[in-house]
Structure formats: structure tokens, C-alpha cells
mmCIF file of C-alpha atoms and ligand atoms in Angstrom:
data_model
loop_
_atom_site.group_PDB
_atom_site.id
_atom_site.type_symbol
_atom_site.label_atom_id
_atom_site.label_comp_id
_atom_site.label_asym_id
_atom_site.label_seq_id
_atom_site.Cartn_x
_atom_site.Cartn_y
_atom_site.Cartn_z
ATOM 1 C CA MET D 1 0.000 0.000 0.000
ATOM 2 C CA THR D 2 1.160 3.514 -0.701
ATOM 3 C CA GLU D 3 2.177 5.382 2.377
ATOM 4 C CA GLY D 4 0.043 8.343 3.240
ATOM 5 C CA TYR D 5 -2.683 7.325 0.843
ATOM 6 C CA ILE D 6 -6.054 8.403 2.174
ATOM 7 C CA LYS D 7 -8.014 5.220 2.047
ATOM 8 C CA PHE D 8 -11.423 6.782 2.056
ATOM 9 C CA ASN D 9 -13.211 9.939 2.985
ATOM 10 C CA CYS D 10 -15.242 9.402 6.066
ATOM 11 C CA SER D 11 -17.661 11.295 8.115
ATOM 12 C CA TRP D 12 -17.682 9.770 11.583
ATOM 13 C CA GLU D 13 -20.261 10.548 14.195
ATOM 14 C CA GLN D 14 -18.828 9.235 17.428
ATOM 15 C CA LYS D 15 -21.744 7.970 19.477
ATOM 16 C CA ASP D 16 -23.296 4.768 20.770
ATOM 17 C CA ILE D 17 -25.135 2.724 18.205
ATOM 18 C CA LEU D 18 -27.870 0.316 19.081
ATOM 19 C CA ILE D 19 -27.485 -3.210 17.788
ATOM 20 C CA PRO D 20 -30.483 -5.435 18.515
ATOM 21 C CA GLU D 21 -29.353 -8.100 20.990
ATOM 22 C CA GLU D 22 -30.218 -10.995 18.705
ATOM 23 C CA LEU D 23 -28.272 -9.509 15.822
ATOM 24 C CA TYR D 24 -25.293 -8.788 18.041
ATOM 25 C CA GLU D 25 -25.277 -12.404 19.221
ATOM 26 C CA THR D 26 -25.398 -13.660 15.640
ATOM 27 C CA LEU D 27 -22.546 -11.364 14.623
ATOM 28 C CA GLU D 28 -20.452 -12.657 17.491
ATOM 29 C CA LYS D 29 -21.316 -16.287 16.893
ATOM 30 C CA GLU D 30 -20.385 -16.152 13.228
ATOM 31 C CA ARG D 31 -17.316 -14.006 13.768
ATOM 32 C CA THR D 32 -16.025 -16.455 16.373
ATOM 33 C CA ARG D 33 -16.211 -19.292 13.843
ATOM 34 C CA LEU D 34 -13.866 -17.309 11.589
ATOM 35 C CA TYR D 35 -11.645 -16.239 14.459
ATOM 36 C CA GLU D 36 -11.165 -19.830 15.594
ATOM 37 C CA LEU D 37 -9.859 -20.796 12.156
ATOM 38 C CA GLY D 38 -7.508 -17.808 12.117
ATOM 39 C CA LEU D 39 -9.411 -16.233 9.223
ATOM 40 C CA ILE D 40 -9.932 -13.164 11.385
ATOM 41 C CA GLY D 41 -7.029 -12.396 13.667
ATOM 42 C CA VAL D 42 -3.824 -10.476 14.142
ATOM 43 C CA TYR D 43 -0.361 -10.622 12.556
ATOM 44 C CA PRO D 44 2.753 -10.821 14.737
ATOM 45 C CA ASP D 45 3.338 -7.096 14.112
ATOM 46 C CA GLY D 46 0.034 -6.328 15.826
ATOM 47 C CA ILE D 47 -1.941 -5.443 12.704
ATOM 48 C CA GLY D 48 -5.409 -6.976 12.792
ATOM 49 C CA PHE D 49 -7.170 -8.451 9.785
ATOM 50 C CA GLY D 50 -10.604 -9.644 8.796
ATOM 51 C CA ASN D 51 -14.021 -8.131 9.304
ATOM 52 C CA ILE D 52 -17.660 -8.984 9.203
ATOM 53 C CA SER D 53 -20.729 -6.962 8.280
ATOM 54 C CA VAL D 54 -24.477 -7.320 8.100
ATOM 55 C CA ARG D 55 -27.029 -5.279 6.184
ATOM 56 C CA VAL D 56 -29.623 -3.529 8.304
ATOM 57 C CA GLY D 57 -32.816 -2.011 7.002
ATOM 58 C CA GLU D 58 -34.063 -1.619 3.481
ATOM 59 C CA ASP D 59 -31.312 0.577 2.171
ATOM 60 C CA ALA D 60 -27.673 -0.387 1.945
ATOM 61 C CA SER D 61 -26.795 0.614 5.501
ATOM 62 C CA PHE D 62 -24.814 -1.997 7.371
ATOM 63 C CA ILE D 63 -23.113 -2.773 10.671
ATOM 64 C CA ILE D 64 -19.420 -3.656 10.415
ATOM 65 C CA SER D 65 -16.740 -4.673 12.891
ATOM 66 C CA GLY D 66 -14.427 -1.793 13.716
ATOM 67 C CA SER D 67 -10.884 -1.059 12.722
ATOM 68 C CA ALA D 68 -8.119 -2.877 14.644
ATOM 69 C CA THR D 69 -10.389 -5.451 16.286
ATOM 70 C CA GLY D 70 -8.839 -8.575 14.735
ATOM 71 C CA GLN D 71 -6.950 -9.392 17.914
ATOM 72 C CA TYR D 72 -10.095 -9.893 19.977
ATOM 73 C CA ARG D 73 -11.809 -13.222 20.220
ATOM 74 C CA GLN D 74 -15.003 -11.524 21.271
ATOM 75 C CA LEU D 75 -16.169 -8.031 20.418
ATOM 76 C CA LYS D 76 -18.319 -5.701 22.461
ATOM 77 C CA GLN D 77 -21.192 -3.814 20.897
ATOM 78 C CA SER D 78 -18.947 -0.750 20.934
ATOM 79 C CA HIS D 79 -16.518 -2.547 18.607
ATOM 80 C CA TYR D 80 -19.041 -2.274 15.783
ATOM 81 C CA ALA D 81 -19.860 0.733 13.611
ATOM 82 C CA LEU D 82 -22.961 1.568 11.608
ATOM 83 C CA VAL D 83 -22.331 2.680 8.021
ATOM 84 C CA SER D 84 -25.364 4.703 7.007
ATOM 85 C CA ARG D 85 -24.271 6.120 3.651
ATOM 86 C CA PHE D 86 -21.574 5.529 1.110
ATOM 87 C CA SER D 87 -20.530 6.500 -2.366
ATOM 88 C CA LEU D 88 -18.258 4.248 -4.365
ATOM 89 C CA ALA D 89 -17.631 6.976 -6.930
ATOM 90 C CA GLU D 90 -16.534 9.427 -4.258
ATOM 91 C CA ASN D 91 -14.785 6.820 -2.136
ATOM 92 C CA SER D 92 -16.676 8.067 0.872
ATOM 93 C CA ILE D 93 -18.646 6.672 3.779
ATOM 94 C CA SER D 94 -20.664 8.121 6.632
ATOM 95 C CA TYR D 95 -20.853 6.116 9.795
ATOM 96 C CA SER D 96 -21.491 6.277 13.508
ATOM 97 C CA GLY D 97 -20.235 4.304 16.479
ATOM 98 C CA GLN D 98 -17.617 4.422 19.193
ATOM 99 C CA ILE D 99 -14.963 2.913 16.932
ATOM 100 C CA LYS D 100 -13.566 3.693 13.506
ATOM 101 C CA ALA D 101 -15.207 1.634 10.799
ATOM 102 C CA SER D 102 -12.923 -0.837 9.072
ATOM 103 C CA SER D 103 -10.898 0.675 6.258
ATOM 104 C CA GLU D 104 -12.381 -2.091 4.161
ATOM 105 C CA SER D 105 -15.927 -0.811 4.660
ATOM 106 C CA LEU D 106 -16.198 0.401 1.098
ATOM 107 C CA THR D 107 -15.371 -3.068 -0.172
ATOM 108 C CA HIS D 108 -18.312 -4.445 1.808
ATOM 109 C CA ALA D 109 -20.460 -1.563 0.548
ATOM 110 C CA ALA D 110 -19.628 -2.497 -3.045
ATOM 111 C CA VAL D 111 -21.110 -5.968 -2.552
ATOM 112 C CA TYR D 112 -24.288 -4.647 -0.903
ATOM 113 C CA ASP D 113 -24.623 -2.125 -3.687
ATOM 114 C CA ALA D 114 -24.252 -4.693 -6.455
ATOM 115 C CA LEU D 115 -26.406 -7.440 -4.963
ATOM 116 C CA PRO D 116 -29.607 -6.424 -3.161
ATOM 117 C CA GLU D 117 -30.168 -10.010 -2.011
ATOM 118 C CA VAL D 118 -26.911 -10.100 -0.073
ATOM 119 C CA GLY D 119 -27.449 -9.650 3.657
ATOM 120 C CA ALA D 120 -23.947 -10.226 5.005
ATOM 121 C CA VAL D 121 -20.324 -9.957 3.912
ATOM 122 C CA VAL D 122 -17.188 -11.334 5.518
ATOM 123 C CA HIS D 123 -13.637 -10.423 4.639
ATOM 124 C CA ILE D 124 -10.935 -12.826 5.724
ATOM 125 C CA HIS D 125 -7.209 -13.330 5.242
ATOM 126 C CA CYS D 126 -5.634 -16.704 4.500
ATOM 127 C CA LEU D 127 -2.526 -16.958 2.352
ATOM 128 C CA TRP D 128 -2.750 -20.595 1.211
ATOM 129 C CA LEU D 129 -6.451 -20.386 0.469
ATOM 130 C CA TRP D 130 -5.980 -17.073 -1.353
ATOM 131 C CA ARG D 131 -3.374 -18.712 -3.606
ATOM 132 C CA ILE D 132 -5.742 -21.555 -4.474
ATOM 133 C CA LEU D 133 -8.836 -19.406 -4.955
ATOM 134 C CA LEU D 134 -6.980 -16.926 -7.162
ATOM 135 C CA LYS D 135 -6.960 -19.634 -9.801
ATOM 136 C CA ILE D 136 -10.619 -20.592 -9.540
ATOM 137 C CA CYS D 137 -12.711 -17.674 -8.291
ATOM 138 C CA PRO D 138 -13.511 -14.251 -9.725
ATOM 139 C CA SER D 139 -10.714 -11.930 -8.690
ATOM 140 C CA THR D 140 -9.945 -8.232 -8.827
ATOM 141 C CA PRO D 141 -7.054 -7.105 -11.078
ATOM 142 C CA ALA D 142 -3.654 -7.517 -9.416
ATOM 143 C CA GLU D 143 -2.682 -3.864 -9.764
ATOM 144 C CA ILE D 144 -5.643 -2.659 -7.713
ATOM 145 C CA GLU D 145 -4.787 -2.080 -4.063
ATOM 146 C CA TYR D 146 -7.104 -2.572 -1.162
ATOM 147 C CA GLY D 147 -9.004 0.382 0.171
ATOM 148 C CA THR D 148 -8.912 2.286 -3.110
ATOM 149 C CA PRO D 149 -11.973 3.434 -5.073
ATOM 150 C CA GLU D 150 -10.769 1.184 -7.894
ATOM 151 C CA MET D 151 -10.997 -1.827 -5.582
ATOM 152 C CA ALA D 152 -14.572 -1.005 -4.593
ATOM 153 C CA LEU D 153 -15.580 -0.533 -8.216
ATOM 154 C CA ALA D 154 -13.860 -3.765 -9.258
ATOM 155 C CA ILE D 155 -15.669 -5.643 -6.485
ATOM 156 C CA GLN D 156 -18.977 -4.107 -7.504
ATOM 157 C CA LYS D 157 -18.428 -5.215 -11.092
ATOM 158 C CA LEU D 158 -17.443 -8.769 -10.151
ATOM 159 C CA ALA D 159 -20.280 -9.113 -7.640
ATOM 160 C CA SER D 160 -22.814 -8.022 -10.277
ATOM 161 C CA GLY D 161 -21.683 -10.900 -12.470
ATOM 162 C CA ILE D 162 -22.106 -13.586 -9.800
ATOM 163 C CA LYS D 163 -25.155 -15.773 -10.268
ATOM 164 C CA PRO D 164 -27.150 -17.198 -7.359
ATOM 165 C CA GLU D 165 -25.868 -20.715 -8.066
ATOM 166 C CA ASP D 166 -22.228 -19.597 -8.061
ATOM 167 C CA GLU D 167 -20.072 -19.658 -4.986
ATOM 168 C CA ASN D 168 -20.300 -16.238 -3.397
ATOM 169 C CA ILE D 169 -16.579 -15.623 -3.187
ATOM 170 C CA ILE D 170 -14.365 -12.887 -4.612
ATOM 171 C CA VAL D 171 -10.584 -12.892 -4.315
ATOM 172 C CA MET D 172 -8.655 -9.636 -4.025
ATOM 173 C CA SER D 173 -5.504 -10.208 -6.073
ATOM 174 C CA GLY D 174 -3.904 -6.903 -5.148
ATOM 175 C CA HIS D 175 -4.658 -7.394 -1.469
ATOM 176 C CA ARG D 176 -2.468 -10.318 -0.461
ATOM 177 C CA GLU D 177 -4.440 -12.954 1.472
ATOM 178 C CA GLY D 178 -7.694 -11.023 1.046
ATOM 179 C CA ILE D 179 -10.881 -12.935 0.275
ATOM 180 C CA LEU D 180 -14.529 -11.835 0.420
ATOM 181 C CA ALA D 181 -17.491 -14.111 0.951
ATOM 182 C CA PHE D 182 -21.133 -13.167 1.147
ATOM 183 C CA GLY D 183 -24.599 -14.609 1.470
ATOM 184 C CA SER D 184 -28.186 -13.798 2.247
ATOM 185 C CA ASN D 185 -27.403 -13.802 5.959
ATOM 186 C CA LEU D 186 -24.441 -13.984 8.322
ATOM 187 C CA HIS D 187 -24.522 -17.733 8.740
ATOM 188 C CA GLU D 188 -24.595 -18.280 5.001
ATOM 189 C CA ALA D 189 -21.721 -15.883 4.324
ATOM 190 C CA THR D 190 -19.564 -17.466 7.018
ATOM 191 C CA THR D 191 -20.415 -21.011 6.013
ATOM 192 C CA GLN D 192 -19.560 -20.180 2.421
ATOM 193 C CA ILE D 193 -15.934 -19.475 3.285
ATOM 194 C CA ILE D 194 -15.602 -22.173 5.947
ATOM 195 C CA ASN D 195 -16.816 -24.847 3.532
ATOM 196 C CA ILE D 196 -14.279 -23.844 0.942
ATOM 197 C CA TYR D 197 -11.572 -23.642 3.603
ATOM 198 C CA ASN D 198 -12.370 -27.208 4.693
ATOM 199 C CA ARG D 199 -12.507 -28.456 1.115
ATOM 200 C CA TYR D 200 -8.952 -27.347 0.342
ATOM 201 C CA LYS D 201 -7.180 -27.485 3.665
ATOM 202 C CA HIS D 202 -5.413 -30.777 2.958
ATOM 203 C CA ASP D 203 -4.325 -29.929 -0.581
HETATM 204 ZN ZN1 ZN A 1 -7.972 -7.365 4.264
#
């Protein structure tokens, strides 16, 4: 990544957000499945990776795990942010919460924007799986870096081309280890990536 590059323009309203208890429990349950496999976690240098989001309401607003939360096995409600508006063209998001939204929020937004039937998106890191899936899944061009408007637009384009019967997976070539999975709900999105992880883990 280019140093000093402004990943996205955000308007952040720092305040408590209300996540319905049942939804919060589902977020945590599904996130823990990914955390236990190391698909969400932290690198030795302390940089966290992986995030999870769920669409709320009729529009494309969504709740997403906050920046730098990969290290935690369990998140509090205050570790989540609510993205209420976004523009892929302007590379901008508006969100509220007590934590910064993930810098990969716009990538999630691109999937929600392209596919109205998608209710949840997970972004995970896994080097060996990324190498395998690069050869078999739709992937963004290698020169496009994560967090850029180009990445969001590339994701939007790829997501639009995915049919319901396809596996709901997109690989981010220019974002080493980065994989996106999505589904109509959190369980489906998480299961999507865990199934594929299990299928290839002994290869
Ligand atoms: Zn990532």
C-alpha cells in the first residue's frame, strides 16, 4: 500500500449505536467461527485483519466490525460501527459508532450495492487459500490495491456478475491474502468461506 494514501473519505459521528441483541449475538457467533480458524485475527506485528458486516434495514446501511479489532476473540457492541451512507464513486462513507469503521468498509459496501439479495459480507485473510482461490474464483485485477476506489468498483463489477448458483466468493488479487465471501445472511456468508476452507485445507 502507498504510504500516506487516504483510504477513504469518512464522516464519523462518534456515538453509541444500538445493535439489537439478537443480531449482536449472531454477529459474534459467526465471527467467532472465523476467528477460531484464524481467518480473522492479528499478525505478529500487531496489525489486525478480517471483518464482518451485516445489512440492516431496506437501504444499503450496514453494521461492520471496527478497525483494529482482529486481535479480539469476542467483540463488544462498541466494537461495531454503523455505516449509514456511502458512495463508491466518491470513495466516501458516513458512519457512527464508538470505533472507527474498518478501512475495508467500502469493499463491503460495493457488494451490498451490487447485490440487493446479499445480507452479510465477511472479509478474511488466508494466504494458502488465497493462492488456491486466485486460480478458480472471480478476482480483482492484481494492480488494484485494497481500500482504493478502484478496488470497490472492481468488487462491484465482479459481484454483479455472480449468479445465485455460483459460490459467493471474490478474491482480491492486489490485497495479499484477502478474500470476500457473502450470502443472504451472516450464517450463510460465514459457512460459504468455511466450507471452501475445509474443502482445500489438505491440498
Ligand atoms: Zn484485508
